[in-house]
mmCIF file of N, CA and C in Angstrom:
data_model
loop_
_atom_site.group_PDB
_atom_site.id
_atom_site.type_symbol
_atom_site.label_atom_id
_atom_site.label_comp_id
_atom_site.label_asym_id
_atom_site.label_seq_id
_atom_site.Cartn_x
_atom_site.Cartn_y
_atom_site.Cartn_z
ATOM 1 N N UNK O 1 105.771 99.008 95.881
ATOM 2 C CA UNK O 1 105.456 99.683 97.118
ATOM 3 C C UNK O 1 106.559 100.690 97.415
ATOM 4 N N UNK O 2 106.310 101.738 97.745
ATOM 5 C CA UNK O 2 106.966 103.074 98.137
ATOM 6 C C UNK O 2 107.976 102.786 98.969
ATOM 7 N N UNK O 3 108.637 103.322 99.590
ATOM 8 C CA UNK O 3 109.842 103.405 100.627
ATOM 9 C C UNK O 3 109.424 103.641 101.989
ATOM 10 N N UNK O 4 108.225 104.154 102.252
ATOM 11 C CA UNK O 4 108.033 104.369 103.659
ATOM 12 C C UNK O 4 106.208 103.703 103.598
ATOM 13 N N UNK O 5 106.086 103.179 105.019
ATOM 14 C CA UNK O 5 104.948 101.977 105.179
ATOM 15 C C UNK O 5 104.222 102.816 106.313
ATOM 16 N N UNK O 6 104.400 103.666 106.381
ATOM 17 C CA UNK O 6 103.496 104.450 107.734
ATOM 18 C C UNK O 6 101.683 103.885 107.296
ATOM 19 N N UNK O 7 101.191 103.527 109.003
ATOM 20 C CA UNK O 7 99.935 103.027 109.558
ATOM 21 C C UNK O 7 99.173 104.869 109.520
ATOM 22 N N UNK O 8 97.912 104.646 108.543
ATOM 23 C CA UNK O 8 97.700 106.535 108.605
ATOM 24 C C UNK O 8 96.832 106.310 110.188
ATOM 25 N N UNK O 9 96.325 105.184 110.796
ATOM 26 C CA UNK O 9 95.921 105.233 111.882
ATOM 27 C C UNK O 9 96.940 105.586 113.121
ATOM 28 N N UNK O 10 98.166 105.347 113.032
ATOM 29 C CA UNK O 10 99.180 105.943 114.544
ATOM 30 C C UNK O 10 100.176 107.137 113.387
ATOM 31 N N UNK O 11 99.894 107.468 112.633
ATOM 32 C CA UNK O 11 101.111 108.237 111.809
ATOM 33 C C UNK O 11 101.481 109.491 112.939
ATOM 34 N N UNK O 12 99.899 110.057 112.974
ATOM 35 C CA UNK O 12 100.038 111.579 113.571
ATOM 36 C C UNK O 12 100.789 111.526 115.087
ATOM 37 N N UNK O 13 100.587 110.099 115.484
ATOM 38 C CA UNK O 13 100.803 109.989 117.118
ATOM 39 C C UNK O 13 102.197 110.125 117.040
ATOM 40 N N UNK O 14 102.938 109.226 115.958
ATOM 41 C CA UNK O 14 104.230 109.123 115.735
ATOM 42 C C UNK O 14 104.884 110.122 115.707
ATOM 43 N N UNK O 15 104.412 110.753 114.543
ATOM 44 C CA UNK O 15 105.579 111.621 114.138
ATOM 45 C C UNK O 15 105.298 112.791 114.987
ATOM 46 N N UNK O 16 104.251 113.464 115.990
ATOM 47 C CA UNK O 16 104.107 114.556 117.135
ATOM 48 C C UNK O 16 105.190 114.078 117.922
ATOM 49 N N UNK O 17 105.537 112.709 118.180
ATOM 50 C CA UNK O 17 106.349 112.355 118.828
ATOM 51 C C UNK O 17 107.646 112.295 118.248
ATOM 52 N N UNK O 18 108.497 111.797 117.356
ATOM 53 C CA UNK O 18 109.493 111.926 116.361
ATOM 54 C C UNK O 18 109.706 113.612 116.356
ATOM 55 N N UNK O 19 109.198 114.389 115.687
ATOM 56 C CA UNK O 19 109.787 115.482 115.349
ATOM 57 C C UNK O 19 109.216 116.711 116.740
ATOM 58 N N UNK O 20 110.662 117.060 116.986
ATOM 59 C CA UNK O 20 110.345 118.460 117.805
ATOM 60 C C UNK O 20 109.576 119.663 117.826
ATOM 61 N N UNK O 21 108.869 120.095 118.346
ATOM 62 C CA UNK O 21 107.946 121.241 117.964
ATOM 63 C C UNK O 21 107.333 120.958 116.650
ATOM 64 N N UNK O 22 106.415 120.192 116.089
ATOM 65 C CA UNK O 22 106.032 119.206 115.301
ATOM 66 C C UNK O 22 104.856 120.378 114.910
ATOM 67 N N UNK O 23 103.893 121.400 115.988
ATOM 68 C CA UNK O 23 102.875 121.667 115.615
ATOM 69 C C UNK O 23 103.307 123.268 115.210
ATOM 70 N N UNK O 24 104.698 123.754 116.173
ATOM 71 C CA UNK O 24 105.265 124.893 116.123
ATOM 72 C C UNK O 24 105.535 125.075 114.196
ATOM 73 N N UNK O 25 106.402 123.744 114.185
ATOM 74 C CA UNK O 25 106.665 123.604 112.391
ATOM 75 C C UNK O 25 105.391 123.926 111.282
ATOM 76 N N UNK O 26 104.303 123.187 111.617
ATOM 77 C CA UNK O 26 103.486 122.941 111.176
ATOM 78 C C UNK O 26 102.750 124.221 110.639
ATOM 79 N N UNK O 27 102.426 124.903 111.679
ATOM 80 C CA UNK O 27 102.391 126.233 111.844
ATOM 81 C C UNK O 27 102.824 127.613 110.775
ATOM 82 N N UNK O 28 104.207 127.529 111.134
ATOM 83 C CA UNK O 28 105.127 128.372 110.900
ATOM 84 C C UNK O 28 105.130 128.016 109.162
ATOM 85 N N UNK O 29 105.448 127.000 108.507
ATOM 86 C CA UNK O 29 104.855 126.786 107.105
ATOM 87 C C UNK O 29 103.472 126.834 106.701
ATOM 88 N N UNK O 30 102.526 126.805 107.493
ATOM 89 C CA UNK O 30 101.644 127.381 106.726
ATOM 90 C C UNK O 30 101.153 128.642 106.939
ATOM 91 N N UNK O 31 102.268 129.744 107.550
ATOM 92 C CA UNK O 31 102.009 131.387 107.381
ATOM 93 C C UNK O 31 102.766 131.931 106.410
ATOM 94 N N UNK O 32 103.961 130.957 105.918
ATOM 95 C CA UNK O 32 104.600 131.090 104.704
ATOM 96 C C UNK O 32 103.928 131.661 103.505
ATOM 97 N N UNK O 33 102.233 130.626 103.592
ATOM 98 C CA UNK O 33 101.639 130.750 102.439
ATOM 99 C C UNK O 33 100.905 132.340 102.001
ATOM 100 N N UNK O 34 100.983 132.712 103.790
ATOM 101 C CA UNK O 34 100.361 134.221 103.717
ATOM 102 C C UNK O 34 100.794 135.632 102.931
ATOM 103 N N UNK O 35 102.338 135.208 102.225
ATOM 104 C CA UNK O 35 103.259 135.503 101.754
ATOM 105 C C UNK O 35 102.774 135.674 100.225
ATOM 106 N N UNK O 36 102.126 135.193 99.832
ATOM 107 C CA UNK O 36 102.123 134.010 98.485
ATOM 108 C C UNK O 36 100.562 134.749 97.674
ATOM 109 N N UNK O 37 100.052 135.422 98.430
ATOM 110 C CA UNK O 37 99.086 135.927 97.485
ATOM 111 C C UNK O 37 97.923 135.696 97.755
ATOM 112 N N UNK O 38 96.768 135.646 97.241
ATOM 113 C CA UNK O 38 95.581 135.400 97.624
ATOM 114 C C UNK O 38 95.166 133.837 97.517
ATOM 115 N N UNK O 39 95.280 133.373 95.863
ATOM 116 C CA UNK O 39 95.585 131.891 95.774
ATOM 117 C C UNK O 39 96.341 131.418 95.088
ATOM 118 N N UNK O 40 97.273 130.918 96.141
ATOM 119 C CA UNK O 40 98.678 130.567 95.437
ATOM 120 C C UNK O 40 98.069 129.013 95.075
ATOM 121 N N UNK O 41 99.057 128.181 94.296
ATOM 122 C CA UNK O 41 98.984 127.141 94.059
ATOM 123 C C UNK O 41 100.183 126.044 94.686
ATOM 124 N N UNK O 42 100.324 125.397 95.688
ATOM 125 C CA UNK O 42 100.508 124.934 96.073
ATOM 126 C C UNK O 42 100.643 123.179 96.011
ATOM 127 N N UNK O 43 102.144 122.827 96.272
ATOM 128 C CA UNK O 43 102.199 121.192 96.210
ATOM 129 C C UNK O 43 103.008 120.780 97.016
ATOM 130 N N UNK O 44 102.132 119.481 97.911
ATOM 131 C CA UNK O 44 102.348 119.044 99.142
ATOM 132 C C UNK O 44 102.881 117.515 98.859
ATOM 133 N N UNK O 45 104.268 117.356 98.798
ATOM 134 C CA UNK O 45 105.009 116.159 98.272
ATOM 135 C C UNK O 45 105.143 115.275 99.643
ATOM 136 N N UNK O 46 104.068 113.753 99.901
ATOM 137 C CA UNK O 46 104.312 113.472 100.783
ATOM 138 C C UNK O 46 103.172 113.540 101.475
ATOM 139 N N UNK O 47 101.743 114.086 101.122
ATOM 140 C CA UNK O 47 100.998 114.687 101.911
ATOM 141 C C UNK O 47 100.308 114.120 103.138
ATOM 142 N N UNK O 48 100.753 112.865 103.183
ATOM 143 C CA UNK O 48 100.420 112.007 104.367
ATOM 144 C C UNK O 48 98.575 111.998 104.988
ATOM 145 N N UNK O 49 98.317 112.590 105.787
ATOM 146 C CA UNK O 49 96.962 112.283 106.381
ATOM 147 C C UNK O 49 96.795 113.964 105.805
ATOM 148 N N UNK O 50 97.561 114.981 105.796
ATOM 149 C CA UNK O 50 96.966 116.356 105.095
ATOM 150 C C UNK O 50 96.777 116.812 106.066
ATOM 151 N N UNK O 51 97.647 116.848 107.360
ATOM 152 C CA UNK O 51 98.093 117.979 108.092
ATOM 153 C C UNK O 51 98.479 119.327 107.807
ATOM 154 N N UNK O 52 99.782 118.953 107.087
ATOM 155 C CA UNK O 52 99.802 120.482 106.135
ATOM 156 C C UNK O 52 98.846 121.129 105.582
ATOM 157 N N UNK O 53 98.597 120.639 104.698
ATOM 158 C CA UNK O 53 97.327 121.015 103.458
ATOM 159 C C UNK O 53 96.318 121.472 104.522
ATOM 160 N N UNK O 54 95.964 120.996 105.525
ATOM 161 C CA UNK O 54 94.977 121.830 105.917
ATOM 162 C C UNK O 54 95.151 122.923 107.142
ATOM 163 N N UNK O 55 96.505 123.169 107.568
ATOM 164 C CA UNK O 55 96.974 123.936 107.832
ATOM 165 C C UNK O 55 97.002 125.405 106.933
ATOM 166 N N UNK O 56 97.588 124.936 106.049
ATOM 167 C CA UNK O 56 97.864 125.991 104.971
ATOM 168 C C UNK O 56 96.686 126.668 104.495
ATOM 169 N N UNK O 57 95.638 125.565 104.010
ATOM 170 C CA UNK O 57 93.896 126.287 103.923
ATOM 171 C C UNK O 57 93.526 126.721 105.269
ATOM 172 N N UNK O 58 94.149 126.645 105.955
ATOM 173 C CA UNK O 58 93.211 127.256 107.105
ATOM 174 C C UNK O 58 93.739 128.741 107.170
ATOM 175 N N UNK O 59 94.802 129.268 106.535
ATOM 176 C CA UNK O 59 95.899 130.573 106.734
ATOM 177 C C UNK O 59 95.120 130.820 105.161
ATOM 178 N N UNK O 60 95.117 130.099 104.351
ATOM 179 C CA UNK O 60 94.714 131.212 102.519
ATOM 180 C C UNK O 60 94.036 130.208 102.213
ATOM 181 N N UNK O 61 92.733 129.928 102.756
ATOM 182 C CA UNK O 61 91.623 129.268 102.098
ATOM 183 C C UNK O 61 91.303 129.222 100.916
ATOM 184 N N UNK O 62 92.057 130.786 99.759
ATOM 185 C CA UNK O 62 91.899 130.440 98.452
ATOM 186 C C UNK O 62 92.905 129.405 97.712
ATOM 187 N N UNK O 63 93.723 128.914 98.866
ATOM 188 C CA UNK O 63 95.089 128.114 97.908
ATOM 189 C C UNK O 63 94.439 127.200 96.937
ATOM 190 N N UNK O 64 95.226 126.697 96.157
ATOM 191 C CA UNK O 64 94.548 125.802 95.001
ATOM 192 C C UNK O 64 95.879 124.506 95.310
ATOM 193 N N UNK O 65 95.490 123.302 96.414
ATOM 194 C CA UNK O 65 96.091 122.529 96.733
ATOM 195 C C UNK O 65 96.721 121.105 96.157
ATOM 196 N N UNK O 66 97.685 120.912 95.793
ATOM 197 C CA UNK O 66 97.749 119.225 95.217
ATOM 198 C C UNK O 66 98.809 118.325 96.076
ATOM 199 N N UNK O 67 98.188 117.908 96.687
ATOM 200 C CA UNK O 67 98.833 116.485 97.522
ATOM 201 C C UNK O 67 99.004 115.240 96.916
ATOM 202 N N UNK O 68 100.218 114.886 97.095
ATOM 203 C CA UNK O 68 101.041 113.677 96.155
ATOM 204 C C UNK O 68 101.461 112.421 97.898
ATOM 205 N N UNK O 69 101.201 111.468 97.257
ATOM 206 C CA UNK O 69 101.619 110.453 98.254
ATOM 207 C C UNK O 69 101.258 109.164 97.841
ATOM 208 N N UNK O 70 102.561 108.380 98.307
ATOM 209 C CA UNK O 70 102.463 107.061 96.973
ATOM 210 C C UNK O 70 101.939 105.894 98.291
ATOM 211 N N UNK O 71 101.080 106.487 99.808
ATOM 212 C CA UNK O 71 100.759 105.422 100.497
ATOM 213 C C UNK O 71 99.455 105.708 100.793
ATOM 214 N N UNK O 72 98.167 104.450 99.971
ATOM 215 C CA UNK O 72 96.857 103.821 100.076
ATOM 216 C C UNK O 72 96.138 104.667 101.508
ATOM 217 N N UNK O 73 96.415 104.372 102.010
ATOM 218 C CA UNK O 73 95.845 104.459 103.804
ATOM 219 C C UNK O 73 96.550 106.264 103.775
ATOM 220 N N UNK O 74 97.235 106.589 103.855
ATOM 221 C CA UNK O 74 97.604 108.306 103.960
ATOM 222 C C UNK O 74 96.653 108.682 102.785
ATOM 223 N N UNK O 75 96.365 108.634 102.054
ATOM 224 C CA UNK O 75 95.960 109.569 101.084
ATOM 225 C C UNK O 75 93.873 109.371 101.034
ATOM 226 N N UNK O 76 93.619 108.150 101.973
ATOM 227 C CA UNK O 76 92.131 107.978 102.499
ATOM 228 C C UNK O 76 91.975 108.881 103.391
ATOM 229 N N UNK O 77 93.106 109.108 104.591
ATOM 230 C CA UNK O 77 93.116 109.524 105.601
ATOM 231 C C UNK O 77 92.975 111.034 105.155
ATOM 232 N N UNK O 78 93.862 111.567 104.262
ATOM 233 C CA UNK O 78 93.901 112.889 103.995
ATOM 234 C C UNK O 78 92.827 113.488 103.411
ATOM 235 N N UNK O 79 91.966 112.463 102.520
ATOM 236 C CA UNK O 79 91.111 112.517 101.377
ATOM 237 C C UNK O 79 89.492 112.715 102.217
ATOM 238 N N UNK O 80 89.713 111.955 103.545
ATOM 239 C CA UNK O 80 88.714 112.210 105.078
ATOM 240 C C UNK O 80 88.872 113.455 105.527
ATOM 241 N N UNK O 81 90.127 113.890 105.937
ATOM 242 C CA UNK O 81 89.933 115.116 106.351
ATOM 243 C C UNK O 81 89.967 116.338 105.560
ATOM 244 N N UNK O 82 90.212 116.444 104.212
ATOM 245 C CA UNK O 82 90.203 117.222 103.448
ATOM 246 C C UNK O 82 88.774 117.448 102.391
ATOM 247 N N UNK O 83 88.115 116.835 102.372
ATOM 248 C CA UNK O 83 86.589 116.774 102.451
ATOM 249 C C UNK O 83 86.107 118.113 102.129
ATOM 250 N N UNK O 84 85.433 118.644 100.546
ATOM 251 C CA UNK O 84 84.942 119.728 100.592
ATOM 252 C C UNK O 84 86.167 120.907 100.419
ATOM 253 N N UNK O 85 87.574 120.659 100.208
ATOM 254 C CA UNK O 85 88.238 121.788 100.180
ATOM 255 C C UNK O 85 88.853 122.192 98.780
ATOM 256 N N UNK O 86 89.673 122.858 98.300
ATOM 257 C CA UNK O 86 90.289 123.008 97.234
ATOM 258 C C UNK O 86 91.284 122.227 96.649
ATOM 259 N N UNK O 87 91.359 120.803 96.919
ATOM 260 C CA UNK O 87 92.443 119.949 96.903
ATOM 261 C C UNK O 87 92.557 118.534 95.712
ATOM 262 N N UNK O 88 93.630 118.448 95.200
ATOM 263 C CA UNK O 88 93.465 117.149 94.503
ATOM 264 C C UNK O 88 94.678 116.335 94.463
ATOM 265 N N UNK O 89 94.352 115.487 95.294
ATOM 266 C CA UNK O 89 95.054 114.146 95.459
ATOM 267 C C UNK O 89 95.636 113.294 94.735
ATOM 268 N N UNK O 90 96.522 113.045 94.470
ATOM 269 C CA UNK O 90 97.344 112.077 93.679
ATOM 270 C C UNK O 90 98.040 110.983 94.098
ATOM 271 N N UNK O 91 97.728 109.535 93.999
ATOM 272 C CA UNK O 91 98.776 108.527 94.314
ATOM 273 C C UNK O 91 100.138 108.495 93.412
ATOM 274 N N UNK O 92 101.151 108.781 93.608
ATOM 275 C CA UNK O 92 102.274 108.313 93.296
ATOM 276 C C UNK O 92 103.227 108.600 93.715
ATOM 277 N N UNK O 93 104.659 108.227 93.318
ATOM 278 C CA UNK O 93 105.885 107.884 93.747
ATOM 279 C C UNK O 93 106.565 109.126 93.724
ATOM 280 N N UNK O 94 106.989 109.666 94.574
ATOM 281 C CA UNK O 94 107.936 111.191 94.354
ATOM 282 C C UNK O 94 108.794 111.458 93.860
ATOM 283 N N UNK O 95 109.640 109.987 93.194
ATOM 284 C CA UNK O 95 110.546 109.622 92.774
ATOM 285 C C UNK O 95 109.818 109.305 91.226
ATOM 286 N N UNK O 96 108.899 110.075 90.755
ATOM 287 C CA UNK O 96 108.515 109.336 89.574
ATOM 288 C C UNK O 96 108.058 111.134 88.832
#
């Protein structure tokens, strides 16, 4: 089992709360991608429920996305809301 145990049911509540300007951040990296070309290829280490990731498709819908995350429940959660997009999911260890 991975190093971090986050619930993907309270994650988002958490960490809006934990990190400062959480949506400002959120944001601001995925206009980065606007930078990057038409479809960049992109990897989201960590990708949790796929906040990012669908941030970022929402700024260059052509990105070609891969989300890595070594926790069961985040990567359902992400795999729910990412539904239909350019993305492929991977369970494992970041450390691997």
């Amino acid at each position: 089992m991975g190093q971090f145990h986050f619930d993907s049911d309270r994650y988002q509540q958490m960490i809006e709360g934990d990190v400062p300007h959480y949506h400002q951040l959120q944001d601001n990296l995925a206009a980065c991608l606007e930078d990057l070309g038409d479809a960049p290829r992109v990897l989201d280490l960590g990708v949790g429920t796929g906040e990012t990731t669908l941030r970022a498709l929402a700024r260059c819908p052509h990105a070609k996305m891969t989300g890595i995350d070594d926790n069961e429940g985040m990567l359902n959660a992400a795999s729910e809301r990412l539904q239909g997009r350019r993305v492929t999911l991977l369970r494992q260890r970041l450390q691997d």
